[in-house]
Tab-separated table of C-alpha atoms in Angstrom:
chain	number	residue	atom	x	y	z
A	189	UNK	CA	0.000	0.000	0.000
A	190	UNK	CA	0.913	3.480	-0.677
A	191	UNK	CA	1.606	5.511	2.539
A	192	UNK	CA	-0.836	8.215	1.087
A	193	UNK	CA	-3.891	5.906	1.274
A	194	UNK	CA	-2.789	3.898	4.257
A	195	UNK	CA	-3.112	8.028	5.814
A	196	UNK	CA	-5.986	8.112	3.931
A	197	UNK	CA	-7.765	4.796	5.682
A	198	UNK	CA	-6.076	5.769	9.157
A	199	UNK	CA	-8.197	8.707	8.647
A	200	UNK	CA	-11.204	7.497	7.800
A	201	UNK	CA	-10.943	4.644	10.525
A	202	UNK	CA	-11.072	7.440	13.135
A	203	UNK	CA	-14.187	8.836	11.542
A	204	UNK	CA	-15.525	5.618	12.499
A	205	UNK	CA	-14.366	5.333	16.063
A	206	UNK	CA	-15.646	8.606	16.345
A	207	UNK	CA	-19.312	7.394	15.402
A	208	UNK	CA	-18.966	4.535	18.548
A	209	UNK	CA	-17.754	7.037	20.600
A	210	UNK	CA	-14.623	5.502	21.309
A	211	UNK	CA	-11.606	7.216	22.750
A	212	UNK	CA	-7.881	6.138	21.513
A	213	UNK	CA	-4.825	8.656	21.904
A	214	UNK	CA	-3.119	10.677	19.089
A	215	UNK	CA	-0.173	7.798	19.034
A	216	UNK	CA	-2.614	5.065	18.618
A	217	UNK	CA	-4.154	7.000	15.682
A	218	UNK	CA	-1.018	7.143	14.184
A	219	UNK	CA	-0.611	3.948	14.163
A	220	UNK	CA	-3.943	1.956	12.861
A	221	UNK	CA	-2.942	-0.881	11.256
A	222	UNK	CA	-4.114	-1.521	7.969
A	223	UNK	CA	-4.269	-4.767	6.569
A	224	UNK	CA	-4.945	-5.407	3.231
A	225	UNK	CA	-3.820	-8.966	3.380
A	226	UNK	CA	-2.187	-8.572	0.016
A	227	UNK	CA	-5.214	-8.350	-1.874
A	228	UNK	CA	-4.818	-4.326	-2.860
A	229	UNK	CA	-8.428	-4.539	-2.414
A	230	UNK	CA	-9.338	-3.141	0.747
A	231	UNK	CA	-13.176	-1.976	0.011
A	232	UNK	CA	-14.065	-5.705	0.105
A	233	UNK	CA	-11.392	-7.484	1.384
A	234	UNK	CA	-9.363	-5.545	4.952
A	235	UNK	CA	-9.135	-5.115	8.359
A	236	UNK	CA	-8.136	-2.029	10.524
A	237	UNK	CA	-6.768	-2.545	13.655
A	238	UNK	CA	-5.663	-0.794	17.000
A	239	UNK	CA	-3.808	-3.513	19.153
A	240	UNK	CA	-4.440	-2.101	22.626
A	241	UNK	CA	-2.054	-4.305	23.963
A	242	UNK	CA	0.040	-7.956	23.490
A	243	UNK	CA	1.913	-9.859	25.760
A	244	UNK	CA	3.264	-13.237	26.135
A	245	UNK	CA	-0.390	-13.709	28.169
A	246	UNK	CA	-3.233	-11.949	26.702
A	247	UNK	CA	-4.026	-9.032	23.450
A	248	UNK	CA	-6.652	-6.481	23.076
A	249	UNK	CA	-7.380	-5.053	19.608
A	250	UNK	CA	-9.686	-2.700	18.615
A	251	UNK	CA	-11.142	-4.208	15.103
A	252	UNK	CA	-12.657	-1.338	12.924
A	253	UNK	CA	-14.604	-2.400	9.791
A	254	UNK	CA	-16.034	-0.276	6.677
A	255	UNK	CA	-19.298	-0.659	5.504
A	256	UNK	CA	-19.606	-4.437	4.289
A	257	UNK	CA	-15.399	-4.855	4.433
A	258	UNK	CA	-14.503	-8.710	5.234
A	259	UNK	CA	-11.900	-10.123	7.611
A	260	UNK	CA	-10.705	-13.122	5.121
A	261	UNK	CA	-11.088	-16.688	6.354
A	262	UNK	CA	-8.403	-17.691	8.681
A	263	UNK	CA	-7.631	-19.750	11.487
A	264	UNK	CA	-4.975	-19.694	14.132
A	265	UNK	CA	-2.766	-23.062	14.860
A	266	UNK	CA	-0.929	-24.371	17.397
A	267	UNK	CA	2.286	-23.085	17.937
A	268	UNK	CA	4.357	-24.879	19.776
A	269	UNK	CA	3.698	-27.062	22.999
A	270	UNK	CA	2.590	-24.840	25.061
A	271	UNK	CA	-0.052	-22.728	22.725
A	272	UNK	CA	-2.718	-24.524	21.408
A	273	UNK	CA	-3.118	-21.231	18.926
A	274	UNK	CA	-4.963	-18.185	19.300
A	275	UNK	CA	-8.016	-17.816	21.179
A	276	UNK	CA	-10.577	-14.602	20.786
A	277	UNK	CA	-13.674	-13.321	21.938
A	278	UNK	CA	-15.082	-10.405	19.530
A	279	UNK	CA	-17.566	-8.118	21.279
A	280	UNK	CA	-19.586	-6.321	18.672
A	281	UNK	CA	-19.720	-2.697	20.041
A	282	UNK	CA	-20.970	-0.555	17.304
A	283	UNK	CA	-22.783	-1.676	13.814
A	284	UNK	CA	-23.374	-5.110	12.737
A	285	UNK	CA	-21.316	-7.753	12.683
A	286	UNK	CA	-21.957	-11.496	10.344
A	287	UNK	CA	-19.393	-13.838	11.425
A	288	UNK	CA	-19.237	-17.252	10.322
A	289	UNK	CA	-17.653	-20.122	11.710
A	290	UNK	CA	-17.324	-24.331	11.382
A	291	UNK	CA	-20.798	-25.644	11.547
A	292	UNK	CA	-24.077	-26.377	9.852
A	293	UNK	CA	-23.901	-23.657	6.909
A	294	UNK	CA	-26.680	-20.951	6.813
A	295	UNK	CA	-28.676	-21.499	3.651
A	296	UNK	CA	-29.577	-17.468	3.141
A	297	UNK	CA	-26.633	-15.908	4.892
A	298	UNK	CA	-26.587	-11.675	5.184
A	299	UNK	CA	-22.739	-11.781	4.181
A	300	UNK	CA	-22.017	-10.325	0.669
A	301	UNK	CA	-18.998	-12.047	-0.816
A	302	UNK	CA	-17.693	-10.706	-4.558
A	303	UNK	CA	-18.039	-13.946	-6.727
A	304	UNK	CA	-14.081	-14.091	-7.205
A	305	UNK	CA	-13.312	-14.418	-3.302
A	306	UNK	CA	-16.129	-17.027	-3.156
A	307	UNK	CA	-13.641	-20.373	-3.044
A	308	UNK	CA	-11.657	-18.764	-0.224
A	309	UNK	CA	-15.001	-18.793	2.205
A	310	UNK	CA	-15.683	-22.551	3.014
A	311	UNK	CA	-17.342	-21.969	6.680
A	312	UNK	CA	-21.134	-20.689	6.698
A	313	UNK	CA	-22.262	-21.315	10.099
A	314	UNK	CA	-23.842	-18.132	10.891
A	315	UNK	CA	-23.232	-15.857	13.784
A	316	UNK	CA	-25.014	-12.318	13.753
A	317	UNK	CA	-23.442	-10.088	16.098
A	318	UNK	CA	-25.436	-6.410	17.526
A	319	UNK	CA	-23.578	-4.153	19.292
A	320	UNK	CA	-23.395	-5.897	23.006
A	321	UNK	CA	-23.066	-9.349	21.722
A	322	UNK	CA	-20.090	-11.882	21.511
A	323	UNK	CA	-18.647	-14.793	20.497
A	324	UNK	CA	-15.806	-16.949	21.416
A	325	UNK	CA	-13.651	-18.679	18.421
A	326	UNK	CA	-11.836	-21.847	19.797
A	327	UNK	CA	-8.123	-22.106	18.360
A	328	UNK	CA	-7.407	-23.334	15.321
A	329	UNK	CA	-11.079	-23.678	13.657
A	330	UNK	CA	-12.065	-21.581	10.681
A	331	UNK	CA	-13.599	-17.992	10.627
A	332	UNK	CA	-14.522	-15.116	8.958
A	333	UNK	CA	-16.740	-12.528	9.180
A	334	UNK	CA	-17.810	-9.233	7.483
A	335	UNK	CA	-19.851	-5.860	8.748
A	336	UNK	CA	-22.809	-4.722	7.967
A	337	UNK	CA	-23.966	-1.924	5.765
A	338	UNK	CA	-22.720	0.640	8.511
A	339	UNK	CA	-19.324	-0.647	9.015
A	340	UNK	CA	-19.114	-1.883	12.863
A	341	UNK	CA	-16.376	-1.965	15.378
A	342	UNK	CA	-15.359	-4.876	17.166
A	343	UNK	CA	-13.531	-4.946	20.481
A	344	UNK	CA	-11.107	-8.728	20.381
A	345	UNK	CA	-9.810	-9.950	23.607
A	346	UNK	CA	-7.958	-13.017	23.161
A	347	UNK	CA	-4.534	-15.234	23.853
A	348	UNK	CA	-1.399	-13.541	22.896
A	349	UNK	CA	-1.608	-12.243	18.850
A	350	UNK	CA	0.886	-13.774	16.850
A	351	UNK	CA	-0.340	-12.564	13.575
A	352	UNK	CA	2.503	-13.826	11.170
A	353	UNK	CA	1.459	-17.607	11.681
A	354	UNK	CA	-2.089	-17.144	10.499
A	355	UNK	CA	-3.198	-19.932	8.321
A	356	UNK	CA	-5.914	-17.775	5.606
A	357	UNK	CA	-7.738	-19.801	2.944
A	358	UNK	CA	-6.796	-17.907	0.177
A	359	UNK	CA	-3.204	-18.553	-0.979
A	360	UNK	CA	-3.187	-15.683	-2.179
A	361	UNK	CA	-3.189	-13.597	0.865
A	362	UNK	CA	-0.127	-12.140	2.886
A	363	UNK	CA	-1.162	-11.037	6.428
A	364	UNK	CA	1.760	-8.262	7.090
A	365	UNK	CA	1.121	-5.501	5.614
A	366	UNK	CA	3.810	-3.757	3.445
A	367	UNK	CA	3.254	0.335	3.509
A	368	UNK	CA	5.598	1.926	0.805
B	34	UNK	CA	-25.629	-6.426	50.600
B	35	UNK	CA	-29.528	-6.688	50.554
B	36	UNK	CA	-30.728	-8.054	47.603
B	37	UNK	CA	-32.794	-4.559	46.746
B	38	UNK	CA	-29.883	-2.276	47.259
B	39	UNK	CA	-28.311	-4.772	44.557
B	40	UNK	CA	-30.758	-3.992	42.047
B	41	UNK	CA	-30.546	-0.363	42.852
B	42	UNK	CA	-26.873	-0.626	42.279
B	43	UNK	CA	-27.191	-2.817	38.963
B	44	UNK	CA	-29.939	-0.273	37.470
B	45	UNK	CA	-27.469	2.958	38.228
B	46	UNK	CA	-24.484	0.731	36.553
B	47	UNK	CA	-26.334	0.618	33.367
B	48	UNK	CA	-26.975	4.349	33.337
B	49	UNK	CA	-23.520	4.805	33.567
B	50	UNK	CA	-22.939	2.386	30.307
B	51	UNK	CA	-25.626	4.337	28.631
B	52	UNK	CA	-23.540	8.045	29.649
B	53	UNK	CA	-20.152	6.373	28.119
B	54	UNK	CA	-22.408	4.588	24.875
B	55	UNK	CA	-21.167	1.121	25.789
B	56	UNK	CA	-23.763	-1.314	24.711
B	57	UNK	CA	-24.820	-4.577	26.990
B	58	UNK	CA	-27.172	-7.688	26.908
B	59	UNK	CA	-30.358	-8.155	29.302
B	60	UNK	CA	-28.381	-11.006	30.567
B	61	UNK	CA	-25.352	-8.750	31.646
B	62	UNK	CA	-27.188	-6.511	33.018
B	63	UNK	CA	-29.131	-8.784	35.489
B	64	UNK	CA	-25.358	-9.976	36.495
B	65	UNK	CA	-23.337	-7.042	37.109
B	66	UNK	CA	-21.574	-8.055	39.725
B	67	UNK	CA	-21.423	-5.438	43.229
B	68	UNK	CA	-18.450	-5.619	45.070
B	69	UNK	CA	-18.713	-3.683	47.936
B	70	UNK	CA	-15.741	-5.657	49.464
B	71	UNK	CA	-17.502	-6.560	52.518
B	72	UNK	CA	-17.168	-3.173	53.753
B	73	UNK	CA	-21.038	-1.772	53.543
B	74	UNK	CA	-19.738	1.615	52.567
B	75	UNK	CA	-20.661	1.223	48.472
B	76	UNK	CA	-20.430	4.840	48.211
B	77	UNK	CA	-16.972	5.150	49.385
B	78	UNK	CA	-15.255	1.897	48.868
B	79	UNK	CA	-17.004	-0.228	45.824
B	80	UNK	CA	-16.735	-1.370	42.454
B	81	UNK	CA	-19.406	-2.729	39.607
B	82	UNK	CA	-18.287	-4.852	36.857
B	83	UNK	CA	-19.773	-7.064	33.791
B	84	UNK	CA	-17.116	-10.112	33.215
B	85	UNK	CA	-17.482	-10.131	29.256
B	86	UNK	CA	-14.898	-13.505	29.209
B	87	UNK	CA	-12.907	-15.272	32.045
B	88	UNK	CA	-11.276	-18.503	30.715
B	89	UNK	CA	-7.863	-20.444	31.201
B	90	UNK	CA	-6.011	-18.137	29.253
B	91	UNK	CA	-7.337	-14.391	29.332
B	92	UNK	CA	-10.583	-11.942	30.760
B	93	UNK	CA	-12.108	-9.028	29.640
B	94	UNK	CA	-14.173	-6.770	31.881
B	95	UNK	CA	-16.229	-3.916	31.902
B	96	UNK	CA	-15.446	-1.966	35.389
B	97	UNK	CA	-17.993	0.871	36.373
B	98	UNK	CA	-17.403	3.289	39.081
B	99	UNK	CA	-19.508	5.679	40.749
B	100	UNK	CA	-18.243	9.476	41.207
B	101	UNK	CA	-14.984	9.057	43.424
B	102	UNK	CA	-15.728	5.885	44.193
B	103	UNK	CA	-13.033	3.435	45.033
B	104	UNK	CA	-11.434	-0.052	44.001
B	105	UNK	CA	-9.252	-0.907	47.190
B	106	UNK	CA	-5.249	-1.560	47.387
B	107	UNK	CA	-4.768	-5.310	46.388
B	108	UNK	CA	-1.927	-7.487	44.485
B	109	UNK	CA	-2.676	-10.677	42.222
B	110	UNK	CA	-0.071	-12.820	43.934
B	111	UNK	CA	1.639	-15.829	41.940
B	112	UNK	CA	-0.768	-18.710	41.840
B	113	UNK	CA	0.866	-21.554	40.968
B	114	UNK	CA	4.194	-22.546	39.259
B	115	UNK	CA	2.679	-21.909	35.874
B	116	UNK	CA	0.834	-18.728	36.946
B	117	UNK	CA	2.658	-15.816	38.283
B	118	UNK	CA	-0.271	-13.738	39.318
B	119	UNK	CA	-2.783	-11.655	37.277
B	120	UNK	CA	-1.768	-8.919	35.137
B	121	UNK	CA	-3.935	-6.316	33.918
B	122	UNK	CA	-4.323	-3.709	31.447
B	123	UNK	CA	-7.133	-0.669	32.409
B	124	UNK	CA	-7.921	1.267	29.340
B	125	UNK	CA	-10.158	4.194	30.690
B	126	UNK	CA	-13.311	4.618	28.113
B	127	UNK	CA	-14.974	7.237	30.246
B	128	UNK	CA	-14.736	9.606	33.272
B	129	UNK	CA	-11.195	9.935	34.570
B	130	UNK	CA	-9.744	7.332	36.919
B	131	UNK	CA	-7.227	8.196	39.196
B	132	UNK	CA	-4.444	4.759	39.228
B	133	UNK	CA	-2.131	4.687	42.043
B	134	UNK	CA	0.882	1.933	41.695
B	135	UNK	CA	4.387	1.218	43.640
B	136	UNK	CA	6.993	4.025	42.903
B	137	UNK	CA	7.691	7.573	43.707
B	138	UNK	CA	4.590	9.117	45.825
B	139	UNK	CA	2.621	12.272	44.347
B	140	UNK	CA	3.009	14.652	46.793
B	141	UNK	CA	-1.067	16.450	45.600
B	142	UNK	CA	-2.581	13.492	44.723
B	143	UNK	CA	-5.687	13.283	42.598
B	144	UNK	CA	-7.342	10.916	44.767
B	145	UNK	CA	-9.683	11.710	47.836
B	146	UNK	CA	-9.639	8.737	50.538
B	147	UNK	CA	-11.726	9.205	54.082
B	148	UNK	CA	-9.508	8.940	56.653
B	149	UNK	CA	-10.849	5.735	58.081
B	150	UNK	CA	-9.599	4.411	55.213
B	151	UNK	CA	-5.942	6.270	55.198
B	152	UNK	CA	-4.078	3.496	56.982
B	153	UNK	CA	-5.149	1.080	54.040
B	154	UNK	CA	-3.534	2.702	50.814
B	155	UNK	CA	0.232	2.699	50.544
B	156	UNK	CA	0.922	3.001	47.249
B	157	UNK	CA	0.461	6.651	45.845
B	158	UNK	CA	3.014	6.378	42.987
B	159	UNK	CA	0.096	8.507	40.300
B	160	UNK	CA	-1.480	7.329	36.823
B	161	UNK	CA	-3.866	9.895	35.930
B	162	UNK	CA	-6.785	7.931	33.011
B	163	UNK	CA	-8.397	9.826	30.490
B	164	UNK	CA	-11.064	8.002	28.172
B	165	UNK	CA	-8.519	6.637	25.590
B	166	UNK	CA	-5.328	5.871	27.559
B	167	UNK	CA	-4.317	2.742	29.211
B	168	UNK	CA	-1.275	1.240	31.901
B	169	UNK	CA	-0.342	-1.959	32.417
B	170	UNK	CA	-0.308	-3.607	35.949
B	171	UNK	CA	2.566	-6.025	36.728
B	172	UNK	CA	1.477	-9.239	38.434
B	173	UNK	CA	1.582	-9.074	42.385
B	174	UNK	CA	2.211	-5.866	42.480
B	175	UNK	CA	0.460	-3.400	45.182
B	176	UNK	CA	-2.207	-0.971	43.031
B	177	UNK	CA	-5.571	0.588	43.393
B	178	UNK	CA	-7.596	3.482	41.883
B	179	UNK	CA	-10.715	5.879	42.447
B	180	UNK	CA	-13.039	7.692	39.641
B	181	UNK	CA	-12.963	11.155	39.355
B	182	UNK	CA	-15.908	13.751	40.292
B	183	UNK	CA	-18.362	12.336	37.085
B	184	UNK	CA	-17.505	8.292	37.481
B	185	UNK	CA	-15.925	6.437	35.245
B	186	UNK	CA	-16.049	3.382	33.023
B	187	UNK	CA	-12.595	1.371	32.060
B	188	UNK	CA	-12.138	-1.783	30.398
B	189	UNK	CA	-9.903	-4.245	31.952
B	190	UNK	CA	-7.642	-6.925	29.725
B	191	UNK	CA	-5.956	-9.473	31.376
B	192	UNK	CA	-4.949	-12.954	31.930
B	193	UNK	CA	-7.580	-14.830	33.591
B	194	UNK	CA	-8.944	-13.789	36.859
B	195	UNK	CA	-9.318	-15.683	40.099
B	196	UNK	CA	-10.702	-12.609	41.578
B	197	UNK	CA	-10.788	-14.615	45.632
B	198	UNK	CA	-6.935	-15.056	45.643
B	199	UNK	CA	-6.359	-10.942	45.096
B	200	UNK	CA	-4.726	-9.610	48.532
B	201	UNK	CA	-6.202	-6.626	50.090
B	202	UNK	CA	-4.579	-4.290	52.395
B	203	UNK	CA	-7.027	-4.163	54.266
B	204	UNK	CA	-7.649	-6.558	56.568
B	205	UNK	CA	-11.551	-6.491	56.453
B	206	UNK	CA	-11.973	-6.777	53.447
B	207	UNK	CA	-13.860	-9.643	51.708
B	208	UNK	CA	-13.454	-9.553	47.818
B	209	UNK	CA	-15.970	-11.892	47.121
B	210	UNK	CA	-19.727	-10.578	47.328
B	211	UNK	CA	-22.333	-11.920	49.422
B	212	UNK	CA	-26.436	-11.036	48.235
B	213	UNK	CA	-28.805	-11.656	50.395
């Protein structure tokens, strides 16, 4: 990504806290992540994130979604002997959330995916999430999820983030995001 | 703590969620946990909280405090050989919270604490919270913290709590709340 439109999303993320009324500091601005897992298509397919904190013990993000923008299907493996992989809770705390996870598929599900994405999406158990609700996704099982026609924000709390060992679907995606 | 009083408690927590536009379930609501710490003195010496997630590896809470009202001095003390105490991040998402920790005393401190009370708090090393910023608690150390004049709402991240093994200071205190 160019660093003039990662400014340019950083910028419009904050619009969004704004609308959910929730405080970060001029640093943490500064520093929204933005992932476009590689795909250089962030209106459908991206993520912006402000990692409150991440230890060796626990992580707290702040997860900020556009208007119908998808977090890619993932799951988080084992590490090593002592981490069974990643373990999160997202609390919905603004706009909608549709997550899907391993289950019974939902026959008419509210996510939107663009026809060339649709092989990468293989879980459609359906999880609708209003602002107050949660879920908890066990380690290493398949998810996904996208917002709703708002946008939403999406508090994690989880085990410690190792983002780099991701497993994603898509082959095609890279999880680190490279600014220019 | 009488049963009514509880509810009263529970219903002015929620108005205090509305004020800082954090959104809840029924079902949290009706649990908000009152800890007046056995002390009868709510006012003073109290703390209301909605456990979003407590599991084997990390917690998120909600914490709600009245104007000036205060979370006793305690420590998270090592638990086991695998668990060196809690640690605990408290992001403040509304109000002001005054956070004192081991270190160098403030010689004007924020914090108002009745005298009764003096003999009990012996760390006044000062973290002033505004909505937005955050600090990090190192297991078993010595910390607690009082909302300024409006209340206050912070969100704690940590590993997983075992809230009966925290150490107070004070000797009569019981963390764990009885209803009657």
């Amino acid at each position: 990504m160019k660093l003039r439109e990662v400014k340019k999303i950083r910028k419009r993320s904050v619009e969004f806290l704004k609308k959910a009324k929730i405080s970060t500091t001029t640093s943490e601005v500064e520093k929204v992540e933005i992932a476009d897992f590689g795909l250089n298509d962030i209106k459908h397919i991206g993520l912006e994130l402000i990692v409150y904190e991440n230890n060796d013990r626990y992580c707290a993000k702040e997860l900020i979604l556009f208007p119908r923008q998808i977090c890619p299907e993932h799951r988080h493996p084992p590490i090593d002997d002592r981490n069974i992989g990643k373990q999160e809770t997202f609390r919905c705390r603004w706009g909608d959330v549709y997550l899907y996870v391993e289950g019974t598929a939902e026959k008419n599900p509210k996510a939107l995916i663009p026809r060339k994405y649709r092989p990468y999406f293989t879980v459609w158990n359906e999880v609708v999430l209003h602002p107050g609700q949660q879920y908890t996704i066990a380690p290493n099982t398949l998810h996904w999820f996208q917002a709703g026609e708002k946008g939403a924000i999406v508090s994690e709390f989880s085990s410690t983030s190792i983002d780099e060992k991701d497993l994603f679907t898509d082959p095609n995606i890279k999880r680190t995001p490279v600014y220019e």
